[in-house]
Amino acid sequence: MIAIVNTKGDAIAQVATEFSPNEIAYFRLIVECIMLAPSESFSLSSIAAIKESANLPSKMTKTEAESTLNAFVSKGWLVKSKRGRYSLSTRSLLELQTYLKTTFEDEVLDCTICMEMVTKGIACSTARCKTRMHMHCYDDYKLKKRRVCPNCQSPWEELRLIPVGEDAVKDGPDSRRRSRRVEREQSMEEEEEEEDEEEMMQPPQEAEEDELMESETPPPAQRNSRQRRATQMSMASQLYDDEAEED
Ligand SMILES: [Zn+2]
Ligand SMILES: [Zn+2]
């Protein structure tokens, strides 16, 4: 387990050689936030990106965090949109493809047409349908006069398709990071309603604390089990602290 996690971490270090270990650790955190962004937005607001630097083993000032983020953009690893949101560049998607596919296997879906990861494009609006397409792949698909989802066969009207990528979120502070798809589906039937209620009732600062706590546990597999347990524990929250420490 530890060996696997280290190898995955090295994948970034191996390609982003121009950065210091702390900067690489920062980049890894940003990549994780982007890949786990809610609503498949695969993007992160600049405020959230700067805040994430607080989770680094050796702290950065706000200015240092900002200039490091600028360097990630200028070296071609991240893209910053007009709205000020960060997403992965084409270079990152290509060079980190294996890392991203293995680490975030359940979070990112492949394009139904070209089989590459879709971090920007469209999604079928049918619940749990896994059809995703890049915009250019969708344009080709439309040219062939196909107006149904290739998976679930539901009729596709353009307005009903869901954006994947930055367009999936409105401006303003980022909402809480999504849990991994696998556990979301597992817990959906039993806990869907309760979770929704919980999310709405939670004040924003609690969500932030949650996020900090998650980020302190970098190995994804560990966080996975921890999150899942956190969900199970939500009804018995007094037990949660004891359990979490055992991780
Ligand atoms: Zn495609
Ligand atoms: Zn579909």
Short mmCIF file of C-alpha atoms and ligand atoms in Angstrom, two decimals:
data_model
loop_
_atom_site.label_atom_id
_atom_site.label_comp_id
_atom_site.label_asym_id
_atom_site.label_seq_id
_atom_site.Cartn_x
_atom_site.Cartn_y
_atom_site.Cartn_z
CA MET A 1 0.00 0.00 0.00
CA ILE A 2 2.65 2.50 1.02
CA ALA A 3 4.78 1.56 -1.97
CA ILE A 4 1.88 2.15 -4.35
CA VAL A 5 1.16 5.52 -2.83
CA ASN A 6 4.80 6.56 -3.10
CA THR A 7 5.00 5.52 -6.72
CA LYS A 8 1.93 7.57 -7.49
CA GLY A 9 3.42 10.55 -5.73
CA ASP A 10 6.63 10.17 -7.68
CA ALA A 11 4.72 10.31 -10.93
CA ILE A 12 4.28 14.03 -10.40
CA ALA A 13 7.82 14.55 -9.13
CA GLN A 14 9.21 12.77 -12.17
CA VAL A 15 7.53 15.03 -14.66
CA ALA A 16 7.49 18.34 -12.79
CA THR A 17 11.22 18.38 -12.26
CA GLU A 18 11.55 22.15 -12.18
CA PHE A 19 9.85 22.40 -8.79
CA SER A 20 11.04 21.96 -5.21
CA PRO A 21 9.62 19.08 -3.14
CA ASN A 22 7.31 21.46 -1.30
CA GLU A 23 6.07 22.94 -4.56
CA ILE A 24 5.48 19.46 -5.92
CA ALA A 25 3.54 18.61 -2.77
CA TYR A 26 1.47 21.74 -3.39
CA PHE A 27 0.87 20.79 -7.00
CA ARG A 28 -0.26 17.35 -5.88
CA LEU A 29 -2.80 18.90 -3.49
CA ILE A 30 -4.11 21.16 -6.24
CA VAL A 31 -4.40 18.24 -8.66
CA GLU A 32 -6.34 16.32 -6.03
CA CYS A 33 -8.73 19.24 -5.43
CA ILE A 34 -9.29 19.62 -9.15
CA MET A 35 -9.94 15.93 -9.70
CA LEU A 36 -12.31 15.71 -6.73
CA ALA A 37 -14.09 19.01 -7.40
CA PRO A 38 -17.86 18.79 -6.94
CA SER A 39 -20.22 18.40 -9.91
CA GLU A 40 -17.37 17.21 -12.13
CA SER A 41 -16.23 20.81 -12.49
CA PHE A 42 -12.57 19.66 -12.53
CA SER A 43 -11.57 23.15 -11.49
CA LEU A 44 -10.68 25.07 -8.36
CA SER A 45 -11.20 28.72 -7.43
CA SER A 46 -8.05 30.74 -6.78
CA ILE A 47 -9.12 31.38 -3.18
CA ALA A 48 -9.49 27.66 -2.55
CA ALA A 49 -6.17 27.02 -4.30
CA ILE A 50 -4.34 29.46 -2.02
CA LYS A 51 -6.06 28.07 1.07
CA GLU A 52 -4.88 24.60 0.13
CA SER A 53 -1.28 25.67 0.79
CA ALA A 54 -2.09 25.59 4.52
CA ASN A 55 -2.06 21.80 4.24
CA LEU A 56 1.57 21.64 3.19
CA PRO A 57 4.13 20.23 5.61
CA SER A 58 6.24 23.36 5.21
CA LYS A 59 3.94 26.35 5.13
CA MET A 60 3.84 29.01 2.43
CA THR A 61 2.78 32.60 2.82
CA LYS A 62 -0.16 33.75 0.74
CA THR A 63 2.25 35.57 -1.59
CA GLU A 64 4.43 32.48 -1.96
CA ALA A 65 1.35 30.39 -2.70
CA GLU A 66 0.22 32.87 -5.32
CA SER A 67 3.57 32.99 -7.06
CA THR A 68 3.84 29.19 -6.98
CA LEU A 69 0.40 28.94 -8.58
CA ASN A 70 1.51 31.46 -11.20
CA ALA A 71 4.55 29.30 -11.87
CA PHE A 72 2.34 26.23 -12.33
CA VAL A 73 0.45 28.22 -14.95
CA SER A 74 3.47 29.74 -16.68
CA LYS A 75 5.25 26.36 -16.85
CA GLY A 76 2.17 24.91 -18.48
CA TRP A 77 0.88 22.60 -15.76
CA LEU A 78 -2.26 24.50 -14.86
CA VAL A 79 -4.63 26.72 -16.78
CA LYS A 80 -6.22 29.74 -15.14
CA SER A 81 -9.53 30.81 -16.68
CA LYS A 82 -10.97 34.28 -17.02
CA ARG A 83 -13.09 33.50 -14.00
CA GLY A 84 -9.92 32.81 -12.04
CA ARG A 85 -10.42 29.07 -11.75
CA TYR A 86 -7.58 26.60 -12.09
CA SER A 87 -7.84 23.43 -14.12
CA LEU A 88 -5.36 20.92 -15.52
CA SER A 89 -3.60 21.88 -18.73
CA THR A 90 -3.46 19.63 -21.76
CA ARG A 91 0.17 18.99 -20.82
CA SER A 92 -0.82 17.77 -17.34
CA LEU A 93 -3.58 15.62 -18.75
CA LEU A 94 -1.12 14.01 -21.16
CA GLU A 95 1.96 13.67 -19.00
CA LEU A 96 0.11 12.67 -15.85
CA GLN A 97 -2.43 10.53 -17.64
CA THR A 98 -1.44 7.24 -16.00
CA TYR A 99 -1.23 8.81 -12.55
CA LEU A 100 -4.60 10.51 -12.95
CA LYS A 101 -6.32 7.43 -14.35
CA THR A 102 -5.08 5.15 -11.60
CA THR A 103 -5.43 7.58 -8.70
CA PHE A 104 -8.81 8.97 -9.67
CA GLU A 105 -10.13 5.92 -11.46
CA ASP A 106 -13.66 6.38 -10.14
CA GLU A 107 -13.82 10.15 -10.39
CA VAL A 108 -13.02 10.77 -14.01
CA LEU A 109 -14.89 9.10 -16.84
CA ASP A 110 -13.59 8.44 -20.32
CA CYS A 111 -15.07 9.96 -23.42
CA THR A 112 -17.54 7.56 -25.00
CA ILE A 113 -16.15 8.46 -28.42
CA CYS A 114 -12.35 8.74 -28.09
CA MET A 115 -11.86 6.93 -24.74
CA GLU A 116 -9.68 9.69 -23.27
CA MET A 117 -10.48 11.28 -19.89
CA VAL A 118 -13.11 14.02 -19.95
CA THR A 119 -12.35 16.92 -17.62
CA LYS A 120 -14.17 19.33 -19.90
CA GLY A 121 -17.11 18.52 -22.11
CA ILE A 122 -20.63 17.21 -21.64
CA ALA A 123 -22.38 14.54 -19.61
CA CYS A 124 -25.65 12.73 -20.25
CA SER A 125 -28.31 14.06 -17.90
CA THR A 126 -29.69 10.63 -17.06
CA ALA A 127 -28.85 9.82 -13.45
CA ARG A 128 -25.85 7.48 -13.21
CA CYS A 129 -25.44 7.26 -16.97
CA LYS A 130 -21.72 7.27 -17.65
CA THR A 131 -21.72 8.90 -21.06
CA ARG A 132 -19.17 11.72 -21.24
CA MET A 133 -17.87 13.46 -24.34
CA HIS A 134 -15.35 16.15 -25.17
CA MET A 135 -16.98 19.05 -26.95
CA HIS A 136 -15.23 18.23 -30.22
CA CYS A 137 -16.23 14.57 -29.93
CA TYR A 138 -19.80 15.64 -29.21
CA ASP A 139 -19.74 17.91 -32.27
CA ASP A 140 -18.71 14.94 -34.44
CA TYR A 141 -21.41 12.85 -32.87
CA LYS A 142 -24.02 15.50 -33.66
CA LEU A 143 -22.82 15.73 -37.26
CA LYS A 144 -23.79 12.12 -37.64
CA LYS A 145 -27.30 13.18 -36.69
CA ARG A 146 -27.31 11.10 -33.59
CA ARG A 147 -29.63 12.50 -30.99
CA VAL A 148 -29.78 9.78 -28.39
CA CYS A 149 -27.34 8.82 -25.68
CA PRO A 150 -25.16 5.95 -26.92
CA ASN A 151 -25.45 4.26 -23.52
CA CYS A 152 -28.89 4.83 -22.04
CA GLN A 153 -30.59 5.70 -25.36
CA SER A 154 -32.41 8.66 -23.81
CA PRO A 155 -33.14 11.44 -26.31
CA TRP A 156 -30.51 14.16 -26.19
CA GLU A 157 -31.56 17.72 -26.43
CA GLU A 158 -28.63 20.03 -26.15
CA LEU A 159 -30.13 22.01 -23.31
CA ARG A 160 -30.48 18.97 -21.16
CA LEU A 161 -26.86 17.90 -21.35
CA ILE A 162 -24.80 18.66 -18.27
CA PRO A 163 -21.50 20.50 -18.61
CA VAL A 164 -18.33 18.81 -17.35
CA GLY A 165 -15.57 21.23 -16.34
CA GLU A 166 -15.59 24.78 -15.12
CA ASP A 167 -19.04 25.51 -16.60
CA ALA A 168 -20.46 23.03 -14.13
CA VAL A 169 -20.03 25.51 -11.27
CA LYS A 170 -21.22 29.02 -10.65
CA ASP A 171 -18.98 31.81 -9.43
CA GLY A 172 -18.43 32.13 -5.71
CA PRO A 173 -16.77 29.95 -3.12
CA ASP A 174 -16.30 26.31 -3.98
CA SER A 175 -18.64 23.91 -2.29
CA ARG A 176 -17.39 20.88 -0.52
CA ARG A 177 -15.26 18.41 -2.39
CA ARG A 178 -17.18 15.38 -3.59
CA SER A 179 -16.59 11.99 -2.15
CA ARG A 180 -15.28 9.32 -4.41
CA ARG A 181 -17.82 7.97 -6.86
CA VAL A 182 -17.61 4.41 -5.61
CA GLU A 183 -18.60 5.18 -2.08
CA ARG A 184 -21.17 7.69 -3.22
CA GLU A 185 -22.98 5.02 -5.14
CA GLN A 186 -22.63 2.53 -2.34
CA SER A 187 -24.14 4.81 0.22
CA MET A 188 -26.66 6.41 -2.10
CA GLU A 189 -29.60 4.15 -1.44
CA GLU A 190 -29.48 4.18 2.32
CA GLU A 191 -28.21 7.61 3.05
CA GLU A 192 -29.02 9.89 0.17
CA GLU A 193 -31.68 11.94 1.90
CA GLU A 194 -29.87 12.22 5.17
CA GLU A 195 -26.66 13.35 3.52
CA ASP A 196 -28.43 16.04 1.58
CA GLU A 197 -30.00 17.38 4.73
CA GLU A 198 -26.68 17.34 6.49
CA GLU A 199 -24.92 19.25 3.74
CA MET A 200 -27.53 21.97 3.74
CA MET A 201 -27.49 22.38 7.48
CA GLN A 202 -23.73 22.58 7.82
CA PRO A 203 -22.35 26.09 8.17
CA PRO A 204 -19.49 26.90 5.76
CA GLN A 205 -16.73 26.87 8.37
CA GLU A 206 -17.51 23.28 9.21
CA ALA A 207 -17.10 22.33 5.59
CA GLU A 208 -13.69 23.96 5.58
CA GLU A 209 -12.59 22.02 8.62
CA ASP A 210 -13.68 18.86 6.92
CA GLU A 211 -11.66 19.73 3.90
CA LEU A 212 -8.54 20.43 5.95
CA MET A 213 -8.92 17.15 7.74
CA GLU A 214 -9.25 15.24 4.50
CA SER A 215 -6.24 16.88 2.99
CA GLU A 216 -4.05 15.91 5.89
CA THR A 217 -4.38 12.33 4.69
CA PRO A 218 -2.69 12.34 1.29
CA PRO A 219 -2.78 8.64 0.35
CA PRO A 220 -6.05 8.38 -1.57
CA ALA A 221 -6.80 4.84 -0.54
CA GLN A 222 -6.58 5.73 3.11
CA ARG A 223 -8.73 8.76 2.68
CA ASN A 224 -11.18 6.68 0.78
CA SER A 225 -11.74 4.29 3.65
CA ARG A 226 -11.66 7.13 6.10
CA GLN A 227 -14.30 9.06 4.24
CA ARG A 228 -16.46 6.07 3.87
CA ARG A 229 -16.22 5.46 7.55
CA ALA A 230 -16.92 9.09 8.23
CA THR A 231 -20.15 8.69 6.31
CA GLN A 232 -21.10 5.62 8.28
CA MET A 233 -20.19 7.41 11.44
CA SER A 234 -22.18 10.53 10.72
CA MET A 235 -25.03 9.26 12.84
CA ALA A 236 -22.73 8.39 15.71
CA SER A 237 -20.42 11.36 15.51
CA GLN A 238 -19.19 10.99 19.08
CA LEU A 239 -17.38 7.82 18.01
CA TYR A 240 -15.83 9.38 14.95
CA ASP A 241 -12.83 11.11 16.54
CA ASP A 242 -11.61 7.93 18.18
CA GLU A 243 -11.96 5.98 14.95
CA ALA A 244 -10.30 8.55 12.75
CA GLU A 245 -7.18 8.63 14.89
CA GLU A 246 -6.54 4.98 14.24
CA ASP A 247 -5.93 5.77 10.58
ZN ZN B 1 -13.40 12.53 -26.79
ZN ZN B 2 -27.10 8.46 -21.15
#
